[in-house]
């Protein structure tokens, strides 16, 4: 699906993208996908990291998800 949101972790190591049907986390240096979540009909229009980089949030279409970054690897 189309990507509509990007954010980078405070340490610059993880890139997050959100969009139609899915959001993804990537290793910024290598481009390797670290994690993805979503299903058909989901829409993640906002992504972001906490200031300390420990948490990641993705939201849109009545849904807000918060994850511990290190628990996703």
Tab-separated table of N, CA and C in Angstrom:
chain	number	residue	atom	x	y	z
A	1	UNK	N	0.808	-1.195	0.000
A	1	UNK	CA	0.000	0.000	0.000
A	1	UNK	C	0.848	1.255	0.000
A	2	UNK	N	0.215	2.368	-0.123
A	2	UNK	CA	0.875	3.668	-0.144
A	2	UNK	C	1.364	4.057	1.244
A	3	UNK	N	2.503	4.742	1.292
A	3	UNK	CA	3.045	5.246	2.542
A	3	UNK	C	2.639	6.697	2.712
A	4	UNK	N	2.149	7.037	3.921
A	4	UNK	CA	1.694	8.402	4.173
A	4	UNK	C	2.400	9.064	5.351
A	5	UNK	N	3.210	8.307	6.112
A	5	UNK	CA	3.877	8.871	7.276
A	5	UNK	C	5.250	8.237	7.460
A	6	UNK	N	6.216	9.065	7.848
A	6	UNK	CA	7.558	8.591	8.174
A	6	UNK	C	8.000	9.203	9.494
A	7	UNK	N	8.812	8.480	10.249
A	7	UNK	CA	9.488	9.047	11.412
A	7	UNK	C	10.779	8.275	11.638
A	8	UNK	N	11.717	8.923	12.302
A	8	UNK	CA	13.011	8.314	12.593
A	8	UNK	C	13.218	8.333	14.097
A	9	UNK	N	13.723	7.229	14.630
A	9	UNK	CA	13.963	7.131	16.066
A	9	UNK	C	14.969	8.197	16.498
A	10	UNK	N	14.918	8.622	17.769
A	10	UNK	CA	15.823	9.671	18.249
A	10	UNK	C	17.308	9.352	18.049
A	11	UNK	N	17.684	8.083	18.073
A	11	UNK	CA	19.092	7.723	17.866
A	11	UNK	C	19.443	7.564	16.387
A	12	UNK	N	18.445	7.731	15.504
A	12	UNK	CA	18.677	7.654	14.070
A	12	UNK	C	18.847	6.250	13.518
A	13	UNK	N	18.553	5.232	14.317
A	13	UNK	CA	18.789	3.853	13.881
A	13	UNK	C	17.577	3.173	13.250
A	14	UNK	N	16.368	3.654	13.551
A	14	UNK	CA	15.155	2.991	13.055
A	14	UNK	C	14.285	3.993	12.296
A	15	UNK	N	13.843	3.583	11.119
A	15	UNK	CA	12.908	4.351	10.304
A	15	UNK	C	11.551	3.679	10.397
A	16	UNK	N	10.526	4.456	10.659
A	16	UNK	CA	9.155	3.942	10.698
A	16	UNK	C	8.378	4.513	9.528
A	17	UNK	N	7.548	3.684	8.915
A	17	UNK	CA	6.651	4.164	7.864
A	17	UNK	C	5.255	3.651	8.152
A	18	UNK	N	4.289	4.493	7.909
A	18	UNK	CA	2.893	4.103	8.084
A	18	UNK	C	2.124	4.417	6.833
A	19	UNK	N	1.078	3.660	6.598
A	19	UNK	CA	0.297	3.916	5.400
A	19	UNK	C	-0.909	3.006	5.297
A	20	UNK	N	-1.294	2.736	4.075
A	20	UNK	CA	-2.457	1.922	3.779
A	20	UNK	C	-2.134	0.458	4.082
A	21	UNK	N	-2.923	-0.149	4.930
A	21	UNK	CA	-2.875	-1.563	5.303
A	21	UNK	C	-1.771	-1.958	6.280
A	22	UNK	N	-0.732	-1.120	6.503
A	22	UNK	CA	0.394	-1.608	7.295
A	22	UNK	C	1.286	-0.479	7.773
A	23	UNK	N	1.984	-0.712	8.905
A	23	UNK	CA	3.130	0.107	9.246
A	23	UNK	C	4.340	-0.804	9.375
A	24	UNK	N	5.515	-0.221	9.175
A	24	UNK	CA	6.752	-1.006	9.181
A	24	UNK	C	7.852	-0.257	9.916
A	25	UNK	N	8.769	-1.021	10.503
A	25	UNK	CA	9.991	-0.470	11.087
A	25	UNK	C	11.173	-1.061	10.343
A	26	UNK	N	12.142	-0.195	10.001
A	26	UNK	CA	13.318	-0.616	9.246
A	26	UNK	C	14.590	-0.217	9.979
A	27	UNK	N	15.633	-0.994	9.799
A	27	UNK	CA	16.966	-0.588	10.201
A	27	UNK	C	17.373	0.516	9.223
A	28	UNK	N	17.615	1.719	9.728
A	28	UNK	CA	17.871	2.857	8.851
A	28	UNK	C	19.152	2.686	8.030
A	29	UNK	N	20.157	2.062	8.606
A	29	UNK	CA	21.443	1.913	7.912
A	29	UNK	C	21.394	0.875	6.796
A	30	UNK	N	20.678	-0.230	7.020
A	30	UNK	CA	20.683	-1.331	6.053
A	30	UNK	C	19.423	-1.408	5.201
A	31	UNK	N	18.321	-0.800	5.671
A	31	UNK	CA	17.049	-0.908	4.972
A	31	UNK	C	16.291	-2.196	5.273
A	32	UNK	N	16.855	-3.049	6.130
A	32	UNK	CA	16.208	-4.315	6.479
A	32	UNK	C	14.942	-4.063	7.301
A	33	UNK	N	13.850	-4.710	6.908
A	33	UNK	CA	12.614	-4.596	7.661
A	33	UNK	C	12.760	-5.335	8.991
A	34	UNK	N	12.459	-4.634	10.090
A	34	UNK	CA	12.560	-5.217	11.423
A	34	UNK	C	11.226	-5.745	11.928
A	35	UNK	N	10.146	-5.077	11.527
A	35	UNK	CA	8.816	-5.422	12.047
A	35	UNK	C	7.764	-4.811	11.148
A	36	UNK	N	6.634	-5.494	11.015
A	36	UNK	CA	5.485	-4.913	10.317
A	36	UNK	C	4.207	-5.394	10.979
A	37	UNK	N	3.168	-4.581	10.846
A	37	UNK	CA	1.875	-4.930	11.429
A	37	UNK	C	0.794	-4.276	10.590
A	38	UNK	N	-0.308	-4.970	10.457
A	38	UNK	CA	-1.475	-4.413	9.792
A	38	UNK	C	-2.203	-5.448	8.978
A	39	UNK	N	-3.387	-5.047	8.555
A	39	UNK	CA	-4.197	-5.919	7.710
A	39	UNK	C	-4.984	-5.048	6.734
A	40	UNK	N	-5.581	-5.687	5.761
A	40	UNK	CA	-6.347	-4.964	4.759
A	40	UNK	C	-7.399	-4.089	5.435
A	41	UNK	N	-7.433	-2.846	5.040
A	41	UNK	CA	-8.387	-1.899	5.598
A	41	UNK	C	-7.819	-1.016	6.699
A	42	UNK	N	-6.654	-1.390	7.255
A	42	UNK	CA	-6.001	-0.527	8.235
A	42	UNK	C	-5.423	0.698	7.531
A	43	UNK	N	-5.306	1.788	8.271
A	43	UNK	CA	-4.691	2.996	7.744
A	43	UNK	C	-3.917	3.651	8.876
A	44	UNK	N	-2.605	3.735	8.734
A	44	UNK	CA	-1.742	4.341	9.739
A	44	UNK	C	-1.201	5.646	9.176
A	45	UNK	N	-1.810	6.766	9.603
A	45	UNK	CA	-1.462	8.077	9.056
A	45	UNK	C	-0.481	8.840	9.932
A	46	UNK	N	-0.158	8.285	11.090
A	46	UNK	CA	0.765	8.951	11.990
A	46	UNK	C	1.673	7.917	12.644
A	47	UNK	N	2.971	8.198	12.679
A	47	UNK	CA	3.933	7.334	13.348
A	47	UNK	C	4.850	8.215	14.182
A	48	UNK	N	5.370	7.668	15.266
A	48	UNK	CA	6.289	8.456	16.075
A	48	UNK	C	6.951	7.636	17.158
A	49	UNK	N	8.049	8.158	17.646
A	49	UNK	CA	8.811	7.528	18.717
A	49	UNK	C	8.761	8.412	19.954
A	50	UNK	N	8.855	7.787	21.119
A	50	UNK	CA	8.994	8.564	22.349
A	50	UNK	C	10.359	9.251	22.339
A	51	UNK	N	10.521	10.283	23.165
A	51	UNK	CA	11.777	11.042	23.188
A	51	UNK	C	12.978	10.161	23.506
A	52	UNK	N	12.775	9.162	24.361
A	52	UNK	CA	13.889	8.287	24.721
A	52	UNK	C	14.066	7.130	23.735
A	53	UNK	N	13.174	7.023	22.737
A	53	UNK	CA	13.282	5.986	21.720
A	53	UNK	C	12.849	4.603	22.154
A	54	UNK	N	12.323	4.478	23.355
A	54	UNK	CA	11.939	3.164	23.876
A	54	UNK	C	10.573	2.696	23.353
A	55	UNK	N	9.741	3.644	22.933
A	55	UNK	CA	8.393	3.296	22.485
A	55	UNK	C	8.118	3.865	21.107
A	56	UNK	N	7.269	3.155	20.392
A	56	UNK	CA	6.851	3.554	19.058
A	56	UNK	C	5.329	3.537	19.019
A	57	UNK	N	4.745	4.514	18.372
A	57	UNK	CA	3.289	4.568	18.233
A	57	UNK	C	2.917	4.738	16.763
A	58	UNK	N	1.819	4.107	16.379
A	58	UNK	CA	1.252	4.263	15.038
A	58	UNK	C	-0.251	4.396	15.194
A	59	UNK	N	-0.843	5.320	14.469
A	59	UNK	CA	-2.268	5.515	14.623
A	59	UNK	C	-2.942	5.980	13.360
A	60	UNK	N	-4.255	5.806	13.371
A	60	UNK	CA	-5.101	6.251	12.277
A	60	UNK	C	-6.347	5.406	12.191
A	61	UNK	N	-7.388	5.962	11.608
A	61	UNK	CA	-8.646	5.260	11.385
A	61	UNK	C	-9.174	4.633	12.681
A	62	UNK	N	-9.141	5.435	13.755
A	62	UNK	CA	-9.698	4.987	15.028
A	62	UNK	C	-8.838	3.994	15.790
A	63	UNK	N	-7.574	3.877	15.437
A	63	UNK	CA	-6.692	2.897	16.063
A	63	UNK	C	-5.408	3.584	16.502
A	64	UNK	N	-4.950	3.295	17.720
A	64	UNK	CA	-3.660	3.761	18.203
A	64	UNK	C	-2.949	2.570	18.817
A	65	UNK	N	-1.765	2.271	18.323
A	65	UNK	CA	-0.971	1.149	18.816
A	65	UNK	C	0.344	1.675	19.362
A	66	UNK	N	0.761	1.164	20.524
A	66	UNK	CA	2.015	1.552	21.144
A	66	UNK	C	2.807	0.290	21.454
A	67	UNK	N	4.062	0.280	21.048
A	67	UNK	CA	4.914	-0.887	21.234
A	67	UNK	C	6.216	-0.466	21.904
A	68	UNK	N	6.801	-1.379	22.687
A	68	UNK	CA	8.162	-1.219	23.151
A	68	UNK	C	9.082	-1.579	22.006
A	69	UNK	N	9.945	-0.668	21.585
A	69	UNK	CA	10.772	-0.873	20.399
A	69	UNK	C	11.615	-2.126	20.500
A	70	UNK	N	12.264	-2.351	21.615
A	70	UNK	CA	13.167	-3.495	21.705
A	70	UNK	C	12.439	-4.827	21.789
A	71	UNK	N	11.164	-4.809	22.129
A	71	UNK	CA	10.390	-6.058	22.138
A	71	UNK	C	9.992	-6.481	20.730
A	72	UNK	N	10.196	-5.630	19.729
A	72	UNK	CA	9.794	-5.929	18.356
A	72	UNK	C	10.879	-6.631	17.560
A	73	UNK	N	12.099	-6.599	18.030
A	73	UNK	CA	13.207	-7.160	17.258
A	73	UNK	C	13.302	-8.652	17.415
